[in-house]
PDB file of C-alpha atoms in Angstrom:
ATOM      1  CA  GLN W   1       1.489  19.045  -4.096  1.00  0.00           C
ATOM      2  CA  VAL W   2       3.744  16.077  -4.253  1.00  0.00           C
ATOM      3  CA  HIS W   3       6.931  17.091  -6.021  1.00  0.00           C
ATOM      4  CA  LEU W   4       9.670  14.353  -7.264  1.00  0.00           C
ATOM      5  CA  VAL W   5      13.069  15.044  -8.855  1.00  0.00           C
ATOM      6  CA  GLU W   6      15.594  12.667 -10.078  1.00  0.00           C
ATOM      7  CA  SER W   7      19.313  13.173 -10.553  1.00  0.00           C
ATOM      8  CA  GLY W   8      22.073  10.742 -10.843  1.00  0.00           C
ATOM      9  CA  GLY W   9      21.643   9.769 -14.806  1.00  0.00           C
ATOM     10  CA  ASP W  10      24.576   9.526 -16.833  1.00  0.00           C
ATOM     11  CA  SER W  11      26.544   7.531 -19.467  1.00  0.00           C
ATOM     12  CA  VAL W  12      28.401   4.647 -18.721  1.00  0.00           C
ATOM     13  CA  GLN W  13      29.930   1.452 -19.992  1.00  0.00           C
ATOM     14  CA  THR W  14      28.831  -1.820 -19.684  1.00  0.00           C
ATOM     15  CA  GLY W  15      29.693  -3.430 -15.882  1.00  0.00           C
ATOM     16  CA  GLY W  16      29.679  -0.097 -14.876  1.00  0.00           C
ATOM     17  CA  SER W  17      27.791   1.322 -11.822  1.00  0.00           C
ATOM     18  CA  LEU W  18      25.578   4.549 -10.717  1.00  0.00           C
ATOM     19  CA  ARG W  19      23.349   6.135  -8.091  1.00  0.00           C
ATOM     20  CA  LEU W  20      20.543   7.603  -8.834  1.00  0.00           C
ATOM     21  CA  SER W  21      18.964   9.826  -6.518  1.00  0.00           C
ATOM     22  CA  CYS W  22      15.161  11.359  -6.129  1.00  0.00           C
ATOM     23  CA  LYS W  23      14.283  14.242  -3.971  1.00  0.00           C
ATOM     24  CA  VAL W  24      10.774  13.571  -2.347  1.00  0.00           C
ATOM     25  CA  SER W  25       8.845  16.963  -1.266  1.00  0.00           C
ATOM     26  CA  SER W  26       5.523  17.606  -0.096  1.00  0.00           C
ATOM     27  CA  PHE W  27       4.808  13.615   0.639  1.00  0.00           C
ATOM     28  CA  THR W  28       3.939  12.371   3.841  1.00  0.00           C
ATOM     29  CA  CYS W  29       3.541   8.768   3.932  1.00  0.00           C
ATOM     30  CA  GLY W  30       1.612   7.984   7.030  1.00  0.00           C
ATOM     31  CA  ILE W  31       0.999   4.660   7.959  1.00  0.00           C
ATOM     32  CA  ARG W  32       1.186   3.270   4.278  1.00  0.00           C
ATOM     33  CA  CYS W  33       2.946   4.075   1.280  1.00  0.00           C
ATOM     34  CA  CYS W  34       4.793   3.141  -1.498  1.00  0.00           C
ATOM     35  CA  MET W  35       8.177   5.034  -3.398  1.00  0.00           C
ATOM     36  CA  GLY W  36      10.442   3.306  -6.131  1.00  0.00           C
ATOM     37  CA  TRP W  37      11.848   3.320  -9.474  1.00  0.00           C
ATOM     38  CA  PHE W  38      10.572   2.636 -12.891  1.00  0.00           C
ATOM     39  CA  ARG W  39      12.033   2.995 -16.381  1.00  0.00           C
ATOM     40  CA  GLN W  40      10.983   3.321 -19.871  1.00  0.00           C
ATOM     41  CA  ALA W  41      13.150   2.709 -23.017  1.00  0.00           C
ATOM     42  CA  PRO W  42      12.522   4.030 -26.225  1.00  0.00           C
ATOM     43  CA  GLY W  43       9.124   2.152 -27.999  1.00  0.00           C
ATOM     44  CA  LYS W  44       8.851   0.192 -24.807  1.00  0.00           C
ATOM     45  CA  GLU W  45       6.373   0.365 -21.874  1.00  0.00           C
ATOM     46  CA  ARG W  46       7.236   2.083 -18.446  1.00  0.00           C
ATOM     47  CA  GLU W  47       8.441  -0.789 -16.232  1.00  0.00           C
ATOM     48  CA  GLY W  48       8.733  -1.231 -12.379  1.00  0.00           C
ATOM     49  CA  VAL W  49      12.265  -1.668 -11.597  1.00  0.00           C
ATOM     50  CA  SER W  50      12.472  -1.515  -7.780  1.00  0.00           C
ATOM     51  CA  VAL W  51       9.764  -0.307  -5.062  1.00  0.00           C
ATOM     52  CA  ILE W  52      10.274  -0.082  -1.446  1.00  0.00           C
ATOM     53  CA  CYS W  53       6.707   0.137   0.556  1.00  0.00           C
ATOM     54  CA  SER W  54       6.244   1.071   4.173  1.00  0.00           C
ATOM     55  CA  MET W  55       3.660  -0.333   6.152  1.00  0.00           C
ATOM     56  CA  GLY W  56       3.557   1.092   9.848  1.00  0.00           C
ATOM     57  CA  GLN W  57       7.340   0.041  11.038  1.00  0.00           C
ATOM     58  CA  VAL W  58       7.517  -2.737   8.519  1.00  0.00           C
ATOM     59  CA  LEU W  59       9.679  -2.062   5.197  1.00  0.00           C
ATOM     60  CA  ARG W  60       9.217  -4.160   2.149  1.00  0.00           C
ATOM     61  CA  GLU W  61      11.134  -4.178  -0.913  1.00  0.00           C
ATOM     62  CA  TYR W  62      10.317  -5.342  -4.434  1.00  0.00           C
ATOM     63  CA  TYR W  63      12.594  -5.739  -7.360  1.00  0.00           C
ATOM     64  CA  ALA W  64      12.165  -6.727 -11.133  1.00  0.00           C
ATOM     65  CA  ASP W  65      13.390  -9.998 -11.930  1.00  0.00           C
ATOM     66  CA  SER W  66      15.680  -8.434 -14.365  1.00  0.00           C
ATOM     67  CA  VAL W  67      17.778  -6.134 -11.743  1.00  0.00           C
ATOM     68  CA  GLU W  68      17.650  -8.521  -8.619  1.00  0.00           C
ATOM     69  CA  GLY W  69      20.687  -8.742  -7.195  1.00  0.00           C
ATOM     70  CA  ARG W  70      22.183  -5.975  -9.189  1.00  0.00           C
ATOM     71  CA  PHE W  71      20.079  -2.606  -7.900  1.00  0.00           C
ATOM     72  CA  THR W  72      19.460  -2.005  -4.432  1.00  0.00           C
ATOM     73  CA  ILE W  73      16.758   0.569  -3.362  1.00  0.00           C
ATOM     74  CA  SER W  74      17.047   2.802  -0.298  1.00  0.00           C
ATOM     75  CA  GLN W  75      15.487   5.590   1.399  1.00  0.00           C
ATOM     76  CA  ASP W  76      16.408   8.533   3.721  1.00  0.00           C
ATOM     77  CA  ASP W  77      13.293   9.707   5.450  1.00  0.00           C
ATOM     78  CA  ASN W  78      14.910  12.570   7.285  1.00  0.00           C
ATOM     79  CA  ASN W  79      16.052  14.220   4.338  1.00  0.00           C
ATOM     80  CA  GLY W  80      13.464  13.184   1.629  1.00  0.00           C
ATOM     81  CA  MET W  81      15.370  11.075  -0.215  1.00  0.00           C
ATOM     82  CA  LEU W  82      15.088   7.854  -2.407  1.00  0.00           C
ATOM     83  CA  TYR W  83      17.756   6.141  -3.994  1.00  0.00           C
ATOM     84  CA  LEU W  84      18.650   3.303  -6.414  1.00  0.00           C
ATOM     85  CA  GLU W  85      21.864   2.042  -6.298  1.00  0.00           C
ATOM     86  CA  MET W  86      23.020   0.211  -9.567  1.00  0.00           C
ATOM     87  CA  LYS W  87      25.668  -2.162 -10.374  1.00  0.00           C
ATOM     88  CA  SER W  88      26.732  -4.414 -13.180  1.00  0.00           C
ATOM     89  CA  LEU W  89      24.665  -2.269 -15.694  1.00  0.00           C
ATOM     90  CA  THR W  90      24.290  -3.766 -19.172  1.00  0.00           C
ATOM     91  CA  PRO W  91      22.866  -2.109 -22.557  1.00  0.00           C
ATOM     92  CA  GLU W  92      19.599  -3.512 -21.608  1.00  0.00           C
ATOM     93  CA  ASP W  93      19.207  -0.946 -18.705  1.00  0.00           C
ATOM     94  CA  THR W  94      19.634   2.073 -21.042  1.00  0.00           C
ATOM     95  CA  ALA W  95      16.338   4.198 -20.271  1.00  0.00           C
ATOM     96  CA  MET W  96      15.207   7.176 -18.959  1.00  0.00           C
ATOM     97  CA  TYR W  97      14.396   6.249 -15.137  1.00  0.00           C
ATOM     98  CA  TYR W  98      11.429   7.892 -12.912  1.00  0.00           C
ATOM     99  CA  CYS W  99      10.923   8.235  -9.521  1.00  0.00           C
ATOM    100  CA  ALA W 100       7.321   7.615  -8.555  1.00  0.00           C
ATOM    101  CA  ALA W 101       5.283   7.614  -4.810  1.00  0.00           C
ATOM    102  CA  ARG W 102       1.807   6.878  -3.794  1.00  0.00           C
ATOM    103  CA  LEU W 103      -0.219   6.874  -0.874  1.00  0.00           C
ATOM    104  CA  GLY W 104      -1.538   3.435   0.571  1.00  0.00           C
ATOM    105  CA  ILE W 105      -0.287  -0.158  -0.411  1.00  0.00           C
ATOM    106  CA  SER W 106      -0.329  -1.539  -3.877  1.00  0.00           C
ATOM    107  CA  TYR W 107      -0.713  -5.194  -4.509  1.00  0.00           C
ATOM    108  CA  THR W 108       1.092  -4.567  -7.398  1.00  0.00           C
ATOM    109  CA  PRO W 109       3.741  -2.247  -6.412  1.00  0.00           C
ATOM    110  CA  LEU W 110       5.576  -2.666  -9.583  1.00  0.00           C
ATOM    111  CA  GLN W 111       3.087  -1.559 -11.723  1.00  0.00           C
ATOM    112  CA  ALA W 112       3.380   1.757 -13.247  1.00  0.00           C
ATOM    113  CA  GLY W 113      -0.252   2.663 -13.486  1.00  0.00           C
ATOM    114  CA  GLU W 114      -0.533   1.966  -9.609  1.00  0.00           C
ATOM    115  CA  TYR W 115       1.112   5.761  -9.188  1.00  0.00           C
ATOM    116  CA  SER W 116       0.049   9.244  -9.684  1.00  0.00           C
ATOM    117  CA  ASN W 117       2.808  11.108  -8.485  1.00  0.00           C
ATOM    118  CA  TRP W 118       6.016  11.423 -10.973  1.00  0.00           C
ATOM    119  CA  GLY W 119       9.209  12.718 -11.304  1.00  0.00           C
ATOM    120  CA  PRO W 120      10.539  14.172 -14.864  1.00  0.00           C
ATOM    121  CA  GLY W 121      13.176  11.226 -15.164  1.00  0.00           C
ATOM    122  CA  THR W 122      16.846  10.968 -15.307  1.00  0.00           C
ATOM    123  CA  GLN W 123      18.377   9.357 -18.282  1.00  0.00           C
ATOM    124  CA  VAL W 124      20.816   6.378 -17.972  1.00  0.00           C
ATOM    125  CA  THR W 125      22.631   5.033 -20.860  1.00  0.00           C
ATOM    126  CA  VAL W 126      24.773   1.909 -20.868  1.00  0.00           C
ATOM    127  CA  SER W 127      27.313   1.374 -23.916  1.00  0.00           C
ATOM    128  CA  SER W 128      28.707  -2.093 -24.757  1.00  0.00           C
TER     129      SER W 128
END
């Protein structure tokens, strides 16, 4: 069974930075898969933040418009880790952040409904 555990969430001030980590276990990508970060603020739907998809030797990254240029996704396959580097944080980034993974490729990789494997989440709070 796929197991995902996030860490690194914290409370920071506007303009601050955080690095989220996700330990991924019992997940074999094979030829094609996607892993990524999603977030959900109170009263809002879960939204895609950043996803990285592997298609053989090719990696493709996807970012929500709201985080493009501020967030960077990366992975360490050898250690089963997925990361999200977040900079220039604003209160609008406050949310529970989730790690997710799926086999195969999605035509809408930033859609939460495309994923069936989720971690419990880590809270990010940005104060003004």
